[in-house]
XYZ file of C-alpha atoms in Angstrom:
765
model
C -2.687 20.076 30.874
C -3.702 23.479 29.370
C -0.852 23.042 26.915
C -2.302 19.730 25.893
C -5.785 21.288 25.364
C -4.252 23.790 22.750
C -2.398 21.016 21.153
C -5.665 18.895 21.224
C -7.620 21.769 19.605
C -4.956 22.351 17.038
C -4.836 18.553 16.029
C -8.751 18.571 15.709
C -8.993 21.634 13.719
C -6.237 20.157 11.390
C -8.177 17.253 10.937
C -11.404 18.885 10.122
C -9.815 21.164 7.657
C -7.758 18.063 6.116
C -10.702 15.868 5.779
C -12.979 18.683 4.463
C -10.581 19.270 1.710
C -10.467 15.559 0.906
C -13.954 14.933 1.029
C -14.891 18.022 -1.048
C -12.149 17.098 -3.455
C -13.911 13.534 -3.495
C -17.456 15.280 -4.653
C -15.447 17.104 -7.467
C -13.949 13.718 -8.286
C -17.132 11.786 -8.574
C -19.040 14.952 -10.399
C -16.204 14.780 -13.129
C -15.288 11.298 -13.644
C -15.297 9.954 -16.999
C -18.591 8.778 -18.375
C -19.646 5.132 -18.883
C -22.091 5.159 -21.830
C -25.182 3.128 -21.870
C -23.906 2.091 -25.457
C -21.068 2.641 -27.657
C -22.440 2.732 -31.243
C -21.126 3.293 -34.726
C -21.528 6.490 -36.814
C -24.918 4.547 -38.172
C -26.257 3.974 -34.606
C -25.504 0.338 -34.518
C -24.537 -0.892 -31.112
C -20.962 -2.060 -30.592
C -20.785 -2.405 -26.815
C -23.250 -2.124 -24.127
C -22.854 -0.693 -20.463
C -23.617 -4.227 -19.346
C -20.693 -5.838 -21.424
C -18.500 -2.821 -20.180
C -19.088 -3.713 -16.523
C -18.909 -7.442 -17.194
C -15.337 -6.805 -18.478
C -14.706 -4.928 -15.365
C -15.723 -8.108 -13.323
C -13.794 -10.436 -15.319
C -10.542 -8.136 -14.746
C -11.532 -8.058 -10.935
C -12.355 -11.953 -10.623
C -9.122 -13.201 -12.013
C -6.921 -10.607 -10.122
C -5.598 -8.822 -13.049
C -4.814 -5.786 -10.989
C -2.004 -7.978 -9.139
C -0.479 -8.855 -12.491
C -0.654 -5.701 -14.525
C -2.332 -2.356 -14.055
C -5.260 -0.471 -15.102
C -5.024 3.654 -15.131
C -1.611 2.990 -13.834
C -2.843 1.547 -10.518
C -1.781 -2.076 -9.929
C 1.092 -4.566 -10.530
C 4.060 -3.652 -12.405
C 5.214 -6.948 -14.108
C 2.302 -7.117 -16.720
C 1.342 -4.332 -19.059
C -0.564 -1.299 -18.081
C -3.549 -2.288 -19.803
C -4.741 1.395 -20.207
C -1.370 2.331 -22.024
C -1.062 -0.961 -23.886
C -4.753 -0.723 -25.234
C -4.298 2.807 -26.102
C -1.340 1.940 -28.356
C -2.843 -1.037 -29.949
C -6.149 0.819 -30.422
C -4.263 3.586 -32.352
C -2.157 1.101 -34.299
C -5.596 -0.610 -35.565
C -6.875 3.036 -36.623
C -3.630 3.391 -38.213
C -3.684 0.285 -40.456
C -7.391 1.334 -41.193
C -6.481 4.444 -42.843
C -3.426 2.856 -44.526
C -5.641 0.086 -46.258
C -8.283 2.888 -46.938
C -5.914 5.606 -48.349
C -2.969 3.310 -49.884
C -4.254 -0.268 -49.983
C -1.325 -1.523 -47.904
C 0.024 -1.703 -44.131
C 0.667 1.192 -42.366
C 4.365 -0.037 -41.734
C 5.065 -0.257 -45.309
C 4.099 3.459 -45.889
C 6.631 6.218 -46.320
C 7.639 8.467 -43.298
C 5.679 11.399 -45.127
C 2.366 9.048 -45.584
C 2.639 7.803 -41.962
C 2.962 11.266 -40.287
C -0.171 12.479 -42.308
C -2.172 9.236 -41.018
C -0.641 9.787 -37.490
C -1.925 13.255 -37.390
C -5.410 12.302 -38.607
C -5.651 9.631 -36.052
C -4.590 11.953 -33.224
C -7.013 14.677 -34.208
C -9.863 11.964 -34.440
C -9.405 10.283 -30.971
C -9.181 13.709 -29.122
C -12.561 14.643 -30.123
C -15.240 13.710 -27.485
C -18.294 12.256 -28.916
C -19.981 11.249 -25.939
C -23.485 12.629 -25.988
C -24.845 13.268 -22.528
C -28.486 13.687 -23.393
C -28.572 10.205 -25.072
C -25.704 8.624 -22.830
C -24.374 7.182 -26.059
C -20.648 7.319 -27.091
C -20.282 7.401 -30.808
C -17.287 5.861 -32.462
C -16.046 6.582 -35.762
C -15.476 3.980 -38.264
C -11.695 3.900 -37.788
C -12.326 3.897 -34.199
C -14.483 0.656 -34.454
C -11.765 -0.864 -36.590
C -9.138 0.233 -33.620
C -11.456 -1.696 -31.183
C -11.693 -4.826 -33.504
C -7.704 -4.810 -33.720
C -7.451 -4.521 -29.978
C -10.016 -7.452 -29.664
C -8.016 -9.458 -31.799
C -4.689 -8.712 -29.847
C -6.400 -9.767 -26.363
C -7.734 -12.771 -27.819
C -4.455 -13.665 -28.858
C -2.776 -12.545 -25.284
C -5.579 -14.792 -23.124
C -6.209 -17.614 -25.088
C -4.257 -20.572 -26.337
C -1.311 -18.693 -25.712
C 1.622 -20.341 -23.134
C 3.938 -17.251 -23.585
C 2.189 -14.827 -21.278
C 4.707 -14.660 -18.559
C 3.664 -15.856 -14.986
C 0.047 -16.875 -16.027
C -1.528 -20.087 -16.829
C -2.722 -20.800 -20.309
C -6.406 -19.985 -20.932
C -6.784 -18.544 -17.410
C -9.788 -16.862 -18.146
C -13.005 -19.269 -18.614
C -16.345 -18.376 -20.319
C -18.414 -18.844 -17.267
C -20.993 -15.989 -16.662
C -20.539 -15.208 -13.011
C -21.865 -12.546 -10.839
C -21.741 -8.906 -12.272
C -21.047 -10.651 -15.703
C -23.058 -10.977 -18.883
C -23.189 -13.690 -21.518
C -20.754 -13.600 -24.170
C -17.007 -13.890 -24.865
C -15.392 -12.974 -21.478
C -12.126 -11.982 -23.201
C -14.040 -9.618 -25.632
C -15.733 -7.966 -22.516
C -12.458 -7.599 -20.841
C -11.315 -6.025 -23.863
C -14.210 -3.526 -23.900
C -13.236 -2.484 -20.296
C -9.607 -1.932 -21.542
C -10.695 0.157 -24.347
C -13.112 2.358 -22.229
C -9.864 3.062 -20.219
C -7.838 3.902 -23.596
C -10.869 6.100 -24.792
C -11.132 8.336 -21.565
C -7.425 8.757 -21.300
C -6.966 10.162 -24.757
C -10.169 11.937 -25.514
C -10.488 15.602 -24.038
C -12.808 16.475 -21.202
C -15.568 18.621 -22.509
C -14.547 22.086 -23.052
C -10.813 21.266 -22.101
C -7.669 20.668 -24.080
C -6.629 17.651 -22.087
C -8.219 14.205 -21.383
C -9.955 12.845 -18.597
C -6.642 11.675 -16.983
C -4.871 14.923 -17.753
C -3.338 13.306 -20.771
C -1.888 10.208 -19.074
C -0.412 7.990 -20.242
C 2.605 9.556 -22.205
C 1.892 8.556 -25.881
C 2.880 11.142 -28.620
C 0.507 9.264 -31.194
C -2.309 9.691 -28.926
C -1.471 13.493 -28.385
C -0.748 12.596 -24.871
C 1.878 15.075 -23.365
C 2.327 16.221 -19.958
C -0.211 19.538 -19.295
C 1.419 22.795 -18.225
C -0.378 22.594 -15.187
C 1.815 19.699 -14.001
C 4.978 21.529 -14.541
C 3.969 24.601 -12.695
C 2.634 22.694 -9.760
C 5.926 20.614 -9.608
C 7.757 23.927 -9.182
C 5.563 25.448 -6.764
C 5.501 22.014 -4.697
C 9.233 22.474 -4.212
C 8.948 26.115 -3.209
C 6.280 24.870 -0.745
C 8.508 22.235 0.676
C 11.274 24.795 1.013
C 9.015 27.299 2.884
C 7.361 24.388 4.980
C 10.726 23.137 6.401
C 11.438 26.593 7.592
C 8.110 27.194 9.206
C 8.174 23.609 10.884
C 11.892 24.117 12.078
C 10.660 27.635 13.683
C 7.984 25.682 15.650
C 9.990 22.635 16.406
C 12.834 24.768 18.001
C 10.720 27.437 19.742
C 8.421 25.108 21.405
C 10.566 22.265 21.840
C 8.626 19.609 20.315
C 10.936 16.795 20.960
C 11.068 14.001 23.522
C 13.655 14.830 26.368
C 15.447 12.084 28.365
C 15.045 11.824 31.984
C 17.922 13.602 33.453
C 19.378 10.366 34.697
C 18.542 7.983 32.043
C 22.001 6.696 31.574
C 22.283 6.146 35.329
C 18.738 4.316 35.451
C 18.738 1.139 37.679
C 18.940 -2.132 35.791
C 15.750 -2.738 33.933
C 14.039 -5.955 35.188
C 12.003 -8.374 32.663
C 11.396 -11.175 35.008
C 7.865 -9.804 36.142
C 5.047 -11.975 36.334
C 2.833 -12.165 33.377
C -1.055 -12.649 32.978
C -2.787 -15.183 31.301
C -3.564 -13.061 28.150
C -0.339 -11.822 27.945
C 1.133 -15.251 27.722
C -1.262 -16.128 25.129
C 0.105 -13.137 22.758
C 3.284 -15.308 22.153
C 1.432 -17.614 19.661
C 0.634 -14.307 17.658
C 3.818 -13.634 17.363
C 5.282 -16.904 16.057
C 2.249 -16.829 13.433
C 3.493 -13.071 12.510
C 6.918 -14.557 11.757
C 5.701 -17.650 9.897
C 3.388 -15.173 7.480
C 6.600 -12.731 7.263
C 8.732 -15.764 5.972
C 5.955 -16.817 3.415
C 5.400 -13.279 2.210
C 9.031 -12.774 1.440
C 9.293 -16.167 -0.295
C 6.330 -15.374 -2.395
C 8.195 -11.972 -3.409
C 11.201 -14.094 -4.499
C 8.900 -16.390 -6.483
C 7.526 -13.156 -8.337
C 11.082 -11.923 -8.825
C 11.818 -15.184 -10.594
C 8.921 -14.633 -12.997
C 10.666 -11.760 -14.378
C 13.488 -13.781 -15.501
C 11.590 -16.788 -16.837
C 7.965 -17.943 -17.255
C 8.557 -21.126 -15.014
C 10.265 -22.011 -11.828
C 13.935 -23.369 -13.049
C 11.582 -25.399 -15.370
C 8.640 -26.258 -12.925
C 5.441 -24.911 -14.469
C 4.321 -23.526 -11.034
C 2.411 -20.593 -12.735
C -0.452 -23.374 -12.905
C -0.539 -23.608 -9.106
C 0.679 -19.942 -8.119
C 0.429 -17.655 -11.037
C 2.202 -14.467 -10.673
C -1.172 -12.673 -9.997
C -1.948 -14.935 -7.055
C 1.524 -14.764 -5.664
C 1.144 -10.782 -5.737
C -1.994 -11.191 -4.139
C -0.693 -13.357 -1.035
C 2.395 -11.168 -0.895
C 0.340 -7.961 -0.499
C -2.255 -9.574 1.811
C 0.211 -11.155 4.121
C 2.084 -8.149 4.663
C -0.893 -6.254 6.035
C -1.923 -9.490 8.083
C 1.551 -10.063 9.703
C 1.908 -6.175 10.396
C -1.438 -5.729 11.852
C -1.196 -8.947 13.920
C 2.011 -7.725 15.258
C 0.330 -4.518 16.588
C -2.985 -6.319 17.504
C -0.809 -8.707 19.664
C 1.476 -6.011 21.387
C -1.727 -4.105 22.319
C -3.225 -7.157 23.882
C 0.094 -7.418 25.771
C 0.268 -4.031 27.055
C -3.432 -3.926 28.233
C -3.189 -5.627 31.621
C 0.251 -3.520 31.753
C -1.650 -0.288 31.618
C -3.951 -1.359 34.040
C -2.140 -3.494 36.678
C -4.249 -6.449 36.514
C -5.972 -8.842 34.119
C -9.466 -8.104 33.090
C -11.868 -10.925 33.645
C -12.229 -13.628 31.006
C -9.581 -11.716 28.872
C -7.822 -14.790 27.838
C -10.830 -16.510 26.495
C -11.435 -13.344 24.200
C -7.675 -13.521 23.022
C -8.034 -17.093 21.930
C -11.321 -16.203 20.040
C -9.395 -13.438 18.150
C -6.438 -15.683 17.332
C -8.593 -18.280 15.889
C -10.461 -15.679 14.092
C -7.389 -14.442 12.778
C -6.134 -17.802 11.434
C -9.817 -18.280 9.585
C -9.535 -15.082 7.880
C -5.928 -15.608 6.880
C -6.441 -19.219 5.520
C -9.917 -18.714 4.240
C -9.270 -15.416 2.267
C -6.156 -16.783 0.667
C -7.917 -20.005 -0.253
C -10.785 -18.237 -1.535
C -8.362 -15.936 -3.803
C -6.588 -19.067 -5.126
C -10.010 -20.609 -6.125
C -11.254 -17.291 -7.671
C -7.894 -16.916 -9.615
C -7.966 -20.305 -10.998
C -11.537 -20.781 -11.652
C -12.792 -23.182 -8.962
C -14.909 -20.318 -7.264
C -17.267 -18.473 -9.634
C -20.581 -17.545 -8.732
C -19.902 -15.824 -5.389
C -16.322 -14.777 -6.383
C -16.436 -11.277 -5.009
C -17.778 -12.627 -1.620
C -15.340 -15.416 -1.025
C -12.754 -15.076 -3.791
C -10.454 -12.255 -5.192
C -12.300 -8.874 -5.013
C -10.213 -7.363 -7.523
C -8.582 -4.219 -6.131
C -4.867 -4.094 -4.997
C -4.482 -3.922 -1.375
C -8.151 -4.739 -0.846
C -7.941 -8.308 -2.791
C -9.986 -10.275 0.153
C -13.592 -10.946 -0.779
C -16.303 -9.015 0.851
C -17.140 -11.786 3.331
C -13.332 -12.029 4.558
C -13.271 -8.032 4.534
C -16.114 -8.062 7.091
C -14.625 -10.850 9.387
C -11.441 -8.744 9.192
C -13.267 -5.794 10.552
C -14.982 -7.549 13.074
C -11.874 -9.086 14.394
C -10.191 -5.622 14.662
C -13.121 -4.393 16.705
C -12.869 -7.335 18.698
C -9.349 -6.258 19.399
C -10.435 -2.641 20.292
C -12.929 -4.333 22.978
C -10.032 -6.298 24.396
C -8.037 -3.154 24.778
C -10.645 -0.863 26.199
C -11.357 -3.570 28.701
C -8.146 -2.363 30.288
C -7.610 1.040 29.039
C -10.906 2.760 30.116
C -10.514 1.991 33.629
C -6.664 2.953 33.375
C -7.614 6.210 32.135
C -10.149 6.926 34.750
C -7.556 6.613 37.523
C -6.580 10.153 38.556
C -3.400 9.549 39.809
C -1.510 10.924 36.918
C -3.220 12.945 34.247
C -0.256 13.020 31.909
C -0.266 9.150 31.884
C -4.083 9.243 31.112
C -3.600 11.488 28.286
C -0.951 9.185 26.687
C -3.170 6.275 27.061
C -6.044 8.077 25.441
C -3.715 9.048 22.483
C -2.691 5.355 22.073
C -6.393 4.053 22.316
C -7.627 6.582 19.727
C -4.801 5.625 17.432
C -6.029 1.989 17.926
C -9.569 2.543 17.079
C -8.528 4.508 13.998
C -6.994 1.314 12.490
C -10.369 -0.627 11.990
C -12.311 2.632 11.673
C -10.610 3.725 8.525
C -10.432 0.296 6.847
C -14.368 0.413 6.607
C -13.568 2.536 3.427
C -13.006 -0.895 1.903
C -16.976 -1.516 2.078
C -17.779 1.324 -0.091
C -16.215 -0.477 -3.143
C -18.657 -2.846 -5.124
C -17.291 -4.972 -8.297
C -19.410 -2.579 -10.542
C -18.191 0.582 -8.945
C -16.809 3.185 -11.348
C -12.962 2.817 -11.357
C -12.468 6.464 -10.239
C -15.014 6.080 -7.560
C -13.367 2.641 -6.346
C -9.744 4.020 -6.642
C -10.916 7.159 -4.525
C -11.737 4.682 -1.588
C -8.996 2.214 -2.242
C -6.490 5.025 -1.688
C -7.945 5.619 1.661
C -6.843 2.002 2.385
C -3.570 1.929 0.594
C -2.220 5.855 1.513
C -4.439 6.849 4.509
C -4.990 3.621 6.294
C -1.295 2.172 5.597
C 0.727 5.281 5.282
C -1.161 7.538 7.686
C -3.031 5.747 10.333
C -0.454 3.184 10.561
C 2.208 5.949 10.801
C 0.266 7.699 13.579
C -0.184 4.530 15.513
C 3.492 3.550 15.089
C 4.799 7.029 16.632
C 2.083 7.017 19.390
C 3.219 3.514 20.371
C 6.735 4.516 20.021
C 6.286 7.507 22.596
C 4.159 5.107 24.956
C 7.246 2.351 24.993
C 9.726 5.146 25.836
C 7.618 6.244 28.740
C 6.742 2.626 29.971
C 10.644 2.089 29.889
C 11.209 5.420 31.974
C 13.750 6.785 29.152
C 11.841 10.068 28.250
C 9.796 12.270 30.308
C 5.951 11.947 29.663
C 5.210 15.615 29.346
C 7.793 16.157 26.451
C 6.712 12.693 24.968
C 3.038 13.743 24.931
C 3.879 17.236 23.315
C 6.342 15.616 20.631
C 3.434 13.049 19.740
C 0.868 15.953 19.154
C 3.397 17.938 17.058
C 4.145 14.697 15.152
C 0.463 13.920 14.445
C -0.526 17.580 13.497
C 2.462 17.265 10.690
C 1.842 13.622 9.779
C -1.918 14.013 9.355
C -2.074 17.523 8.413
C 0.068 17.050 5.394
C -0.929 13.271 4.885
C -4.523 13.202 4.433
C -4.443 15.932 1.418
C -1.176 14.533 0.517
C -2.731 11.341 -0.711
C -4.230 13.497 -3.592
C -1.183 12.864 -5.519
C -2.621 9.271 -6.274
C -5.460 11.019 -7.998
C -3.201 12.857 -10.441
C -3.739 10.485 -13.627
C -6.901 8.212 -12.947
C -9.828 10.140 -14.300
C -10.127 12.655 -11.572
C -10.610 16.446 -11.341
C -7.335 18.430 -12.148
C -7.559 20.154 -8.869
C -5.460 17.288 -7.519
C -2.512 18.313 -9.590
C -2.353 21.300 -7.203
C -3.423 19.769 -3.893
C -1.743 16.598 -4.323
C 1.421 18.137 -5.395
C 1.955 20.589 -2.433
C 0.766 18.526 0.299
C 2.680 15.478 -0.918
C 5.845 17.948 -0.657
C 4.851 18.717 2.691
C 4.597 15.040 3.721
C 8.328 14.541 3.258
C 8.970 16.951 6.355
C 7.492 14.982 9.342
C 9.169 11.922 7.769
C 12.515 13.399 7.645
C 12.130 14.818 11.114
C 11.844 11.222 12.479
C 15.284 10.811 11.990
C 15.784 12.966 15.012
C 13.562 10.476 16.957
C 15.931 7.769 15.395
C 19.053 9.447 17.000
C 17.101 9.364 20.172
C 16.962 5.623 20.043
C 20.431 5.371 19.008
C 21.698 7.322 21.821
C 19.591 5.107 24.491
C 21.235 1.979 22.554
C 24.716 3.438 22.557
C 24.680 4.815 26.095
C 23.114 2.058 27.978
C 25.892 -0.124 29.345
C 24.016 -1.745 32.321
C 22.429 -4.644 31.060
C 19.883 -2.880 28.872
C 17.304 -5.373 27.771
C 15.955 -3.806 24.767
C 18.895 -3.150 22.694
C 17.554 -5.533 19.843
C 14.116 -3.440 20.060
C 16.149 -0.118 19.678
C 18.272 -1.389 16.795
C 15.132 -2.026 14.726
C 13.747 1.291 15.948
C 16.528 3.215 14.724
C 15.988 1.298 11.533
C 12.469 2.470 11.245
C 13.467 6.106 11.725
C 15.954 6.052 8.966
C 13.890 4.060 6.337
C 11.083 6.506 7.198
C 13.273 9.236 6.051
C 14.874 7.455 3.282
C 12.139 5.109 1.913
C 8.788 6.927 2.740
C 10.120 10.490 2.631
C 13.061 10.655 0.086
C 11.910 7.966 -2.357
C 8.163 9.058 -1.904
C 9.056 12.634 -2.668
C 11.293 11.299 -5.794
C 8.115 10.052 -7.638
C 5.311 11.986 -6.601
C 5.931 15.562 -8.064
C 3.602 15.758 -11.079
C 6.337 16.273 -13.790
C 8.025 13.184 -12.576
C 4.999 11.186 -11.616
C 3.445 11.688 -15.009
C 6.169 9.544 -16.660
C 7.367 7.467 -13.770
C 3.809 6.300 -12.572
C 3.584 2.345 -12.257
C 7.349 1.903 -12.766
C 10.077 0.098 -10.574
C 10.637 3.527 -8.993
C 7.218 3.065 -7.412
C 8.117 -0.399 -6.247
C 11.209 1.031 -4.680
C 9.324 3.349 -2.626
C 6.838 0.763 -1.513
C 9.560 -1.680 -0.375
C 11.410 0.862 1.472
C 8.619 2.246 3.170
C 6.501 -0.838 3.831
C 9.486 -3.160 4.936
C 11.651 -0.583 6.332
C 9.201 1.387 8.423
C 6.063 -0.883 9.118
C 8.142 -4.005 9.163
C 11.069 -3.221 11.255
C 8.810 -1.153 13.566
C 6.718 -4.470 14.047
C 9.593 -6.516 14.684
C 10.872 -3.866 17.333
C 7.800 -3.873 19.394
C 7.576 -7.742 19.071
C 11.045 -8.032 20.465
C 9.763 -5.675 23.402
C 6.832 -8.052 24.301
C 8.548 -11.349 23.894
C 11.446 -10.345 26.308
C 8.916 -9.784 29.117
C 6.948 -12.971 28.008
C 10.251 -15.199 28.339
C 12.121 -16.395 31.035
C 15.404 -14.188 31.521
C 17.889 -17.368 31.184
C 16.522 -17.366 27.395
C 18.073 -14.090 26.381
C 21.828 -15.279 26.226
C 24.611 -13.261 24.916
C 24.584 -15.464 21.889
C 20.803 -14.883 21.307
C 21.168 -11.000 21.514
C 23.908 -11.355 18.926
C 21.781 -13.368 16.572
C 19.172 -10.711 17.006
C 21.720 -7.924 16.023
C 22.647 -10.125 12.907
C 19.202 -10.321 11.885
C 18.814 -6.538 12.173
C 21.905 -6.052 9.950
C 21.029 -8.748 7.481
C 17.363 -7.389 7.091
C 18.825 -3.635 6.669
C 21.475 -4.897 3.966
C 19.156 -7.055 2.171
C 16.508 -4.214 1.911
C 19.064 -1.739 0.792
C 20.407 -3.970 -1.824
C 16.920 -4.810 -3.077
C 16.068 -0.951 -3.366
C 19.444 0.395 -4.381
C 21.161 -2.613 -6.446
C 17.720 -3.463 -8.517
C 14.811 -1.590 -8.039
C 16.174 2.002 -8.446
C 18.295 1.052 -11.525
C 15.428 -0.743 -12.916
C 13.259 2.192 -12.277
C 15.691 4.452 -14.052
C 15.852 2.469 -17.342
C 12.219 2.153 -17.383
C 11.709 5.915 -17.044
C 14.342 6.556 -19.779
C 12.520 4.051 -21.944
C 9.093 5.687 -21.285
C 10.565 9.118 -22.293
C 12.016 7.755 -25.252
C 9.461 5.349 -26.562
C 6.099 6.006 -24.785
C 4.846 4.771 -21.571
C 3.188 1.626 -22.869
C 6.636 0.599 -24.136
C 8.379 0.717 -20.815
C 5.627 -1.531 -19.393
C 6.101 -4.495 -21.748
C 7.475 -7.714 -20.399
C 10.224 -7.430 -23.236
C 11.612 -4.564 -21.203
C 12.878 -6.955 -18.530
C 14.184 -9.387 -20.940
C 16.758 -7.303 -22.233
C 20.111 -7.924 -21.198
C 21.058 -5.191 -18.693
C 17.512 -5.454 -17.143
C 17.657 -9.033 -16.990
C 20.973 -9.075 -15.243
C 19.722 -6.388 -12.859
C 16.854 -8.553 -12.040
C 18.870 -11.825 -11.331
C 21.349 -9.538 -9.014
C 18.374 -9.155 -6.816
C 18.306 -12.840 -5.753
C 21.446 -11.928 -3.605
C 19.987 -9.112 -1.341
C 16.609 -11.173 -1.273
C 18.511 -14.072 0.204
C 20.485 -12.096 2.629
C 17.029 -10.491 3.848
C 15.591 -13.900 4.176
C 18.386 -15.002 6.287
C 17.487 -12.350 8.788
C 13.724 -13.272 8.762
C 14.883 -16.851 9.331
C 17.190 -15.891 12.143
C 13.973 -14.006 13.971
C 11.585 -16.840 13.146
C 14.128 -19.365 14.825
C 14.319 -17.065 17.907
C 10.703 -16.813 18.250
C 9.989 -20.409 17.739
C 12.420 -21.236 20.573
C 11.096 -18.614 22.794
C 7.552 -20.518 22.778
C 9.593 -23.114 24.819
C 10.674 -20.695 27.543
C 7.737 -18.721 28.242
C 6.929 -17.823 31.648
C 3.657 -19.381 33.678
C 0.775 -17.203 33.871
C 0.262 -15.658 36.980
C -3.059 -14.255 38.798
C -0.975 -11.393 40.153
C 1.056 -9.050 37.970
C 3.034 -5.992 38.981
C 0.901 -3.004 39.941
C 1.127 0.176 37.684
C 3.708 2.757 38.359
C 1.713 5.936 38.262
C 4.792 7.976 39.472
C 5.864 8.917 35.865
C 7.441 12.376 35.556
């Protein structure tokens, strides 16, 4: 137990230091964020744009879910344009045309190369100068900049009004209602002001600096936006840190034997029985698993619909964009993956609770039913609200009941609060079993393992509270700081930590590894995961108006993040040995197949592909391309998706009668695992990675704005790659359908609930 205390202190110190860096860096972020002026005025002092109009434009962007169509400051979805990069390019074009007409009485494109070069140089110099006056809180625009803004306004009026060619969106989607957080006036014009502000802060030098508020992102030579020297320096240093970190980690890993050790006779363990009685609350978890598989299927079908929009604006000629526009499909696609993964974990935690205690807490079944119907209400209500907000049926309280406007935080505030309440109800359900079990002093090692598991569970709703800090009128830098607490820290950090703890618990529960070695291994993994991942999330702050200190912190810690993720390959090998060497009717082969897949995709999808895109020198050009999508799919589906399937198969095996698990069912589970792995690998390496390479090449040659146009995907090679994605998509879907059928059939073979369940085995070595 003394060893645990030392490891516990080390973990606590790592967390204190990591979060101190993150929070202190956050204060620097907010102190140095780009100003939102009270007015934008021309050189004569005439008001062009007010802050209220600017914030109204931001509300329009949020209400209609444009973050799930295009992106802003590189963050959002990659089908539509990056509105910052596009606005910057169009705004510069307007300025160039202004000077061409003023000096030569003709259009810019009709000028000679020499004359064009002269105007380009003048425009570049003009936009780099920061004319924001902090004393008056006003931004002065030159006459040419006003002309550029007018040109941009004309562009977006064409894009969003009476234009049936905007891929995947309904015509005239944006209505002229004056809803919450909006001002009277033309909403498309106000949206343009918000886009223009992003273009301004990305191309205007910070005070007393030679780079913009976004460290010169996006790449655009006409704007003078080129990668800073610091980005290249910290890329090189991050690689050195990675090499040094690998050496240090391997040293400690080998010296102190921080790996899970098999029970000496694990290959000769007696036949594992799964015919034990189950409690009422355990039986009720089966319906959670069925709902999970249904949400999983709907989620991937929505993904396939989005893939189709890359090829044509309709769905085989059907104008589905008027019912399920791309942005709504993406909203549901993202939200459902969070819902079904979280639900799988919630249900597994509920199933484990009587198992760790050895009895059913009183009225536990009633609480489980309440949680189930609360889940149905939150999932159904939030999706309907987002549909109504996006299509203009929910207006006045769109931010409460409709689309909240931020990727991975799309639920309206009302649904977010209900979701948080539901997760805390889940914690209460688990505490009713875990607290009495932890207090039992028969096995202190087992109590420590349960403590880790319940703390990991509490962290899930606790860190989602970051979503409550974001309001519709929050500064985009402030909002994105907290949004990444959800996307990276919550999903990639807390989820990952909970997953490794739960895997460790299951290995001990099945008496495959020794409890002492498992707890030590978990501490080591948590120290590495959280010690690198908390600060490593700073790589998301490189280019979104935040302080440049994140170039250093984000680069180095993001490189270190790769180490624990790749180290989990050894854990995958541990699982593989169990699967391969278990010849005596081992009932968890399906579970272990998916656990092995989880470990491999952790190293490949989260680790290797994450490292590929996180270094500043690559991320500067790659940010928001299909390489990011490849990393997201490989890590979300390959890690959290496959892990969720693994734990559901473990639980459902105990919830059903043993005669259900025939050789045929086991074979179908094996085929489901194979098809899902093949489908995911095909999606990532046949389509997304080649597309990302071509997109990165296009960005390097023509500017980032060019690589993010819909026309990029309509080129012959790119179009062919997108169409080819349908093959691995169908293969992956086949695996999900197989699992759905298995879980559906399992509902008819559930054991009857018993008042007595097997007592807890405290004699764990």
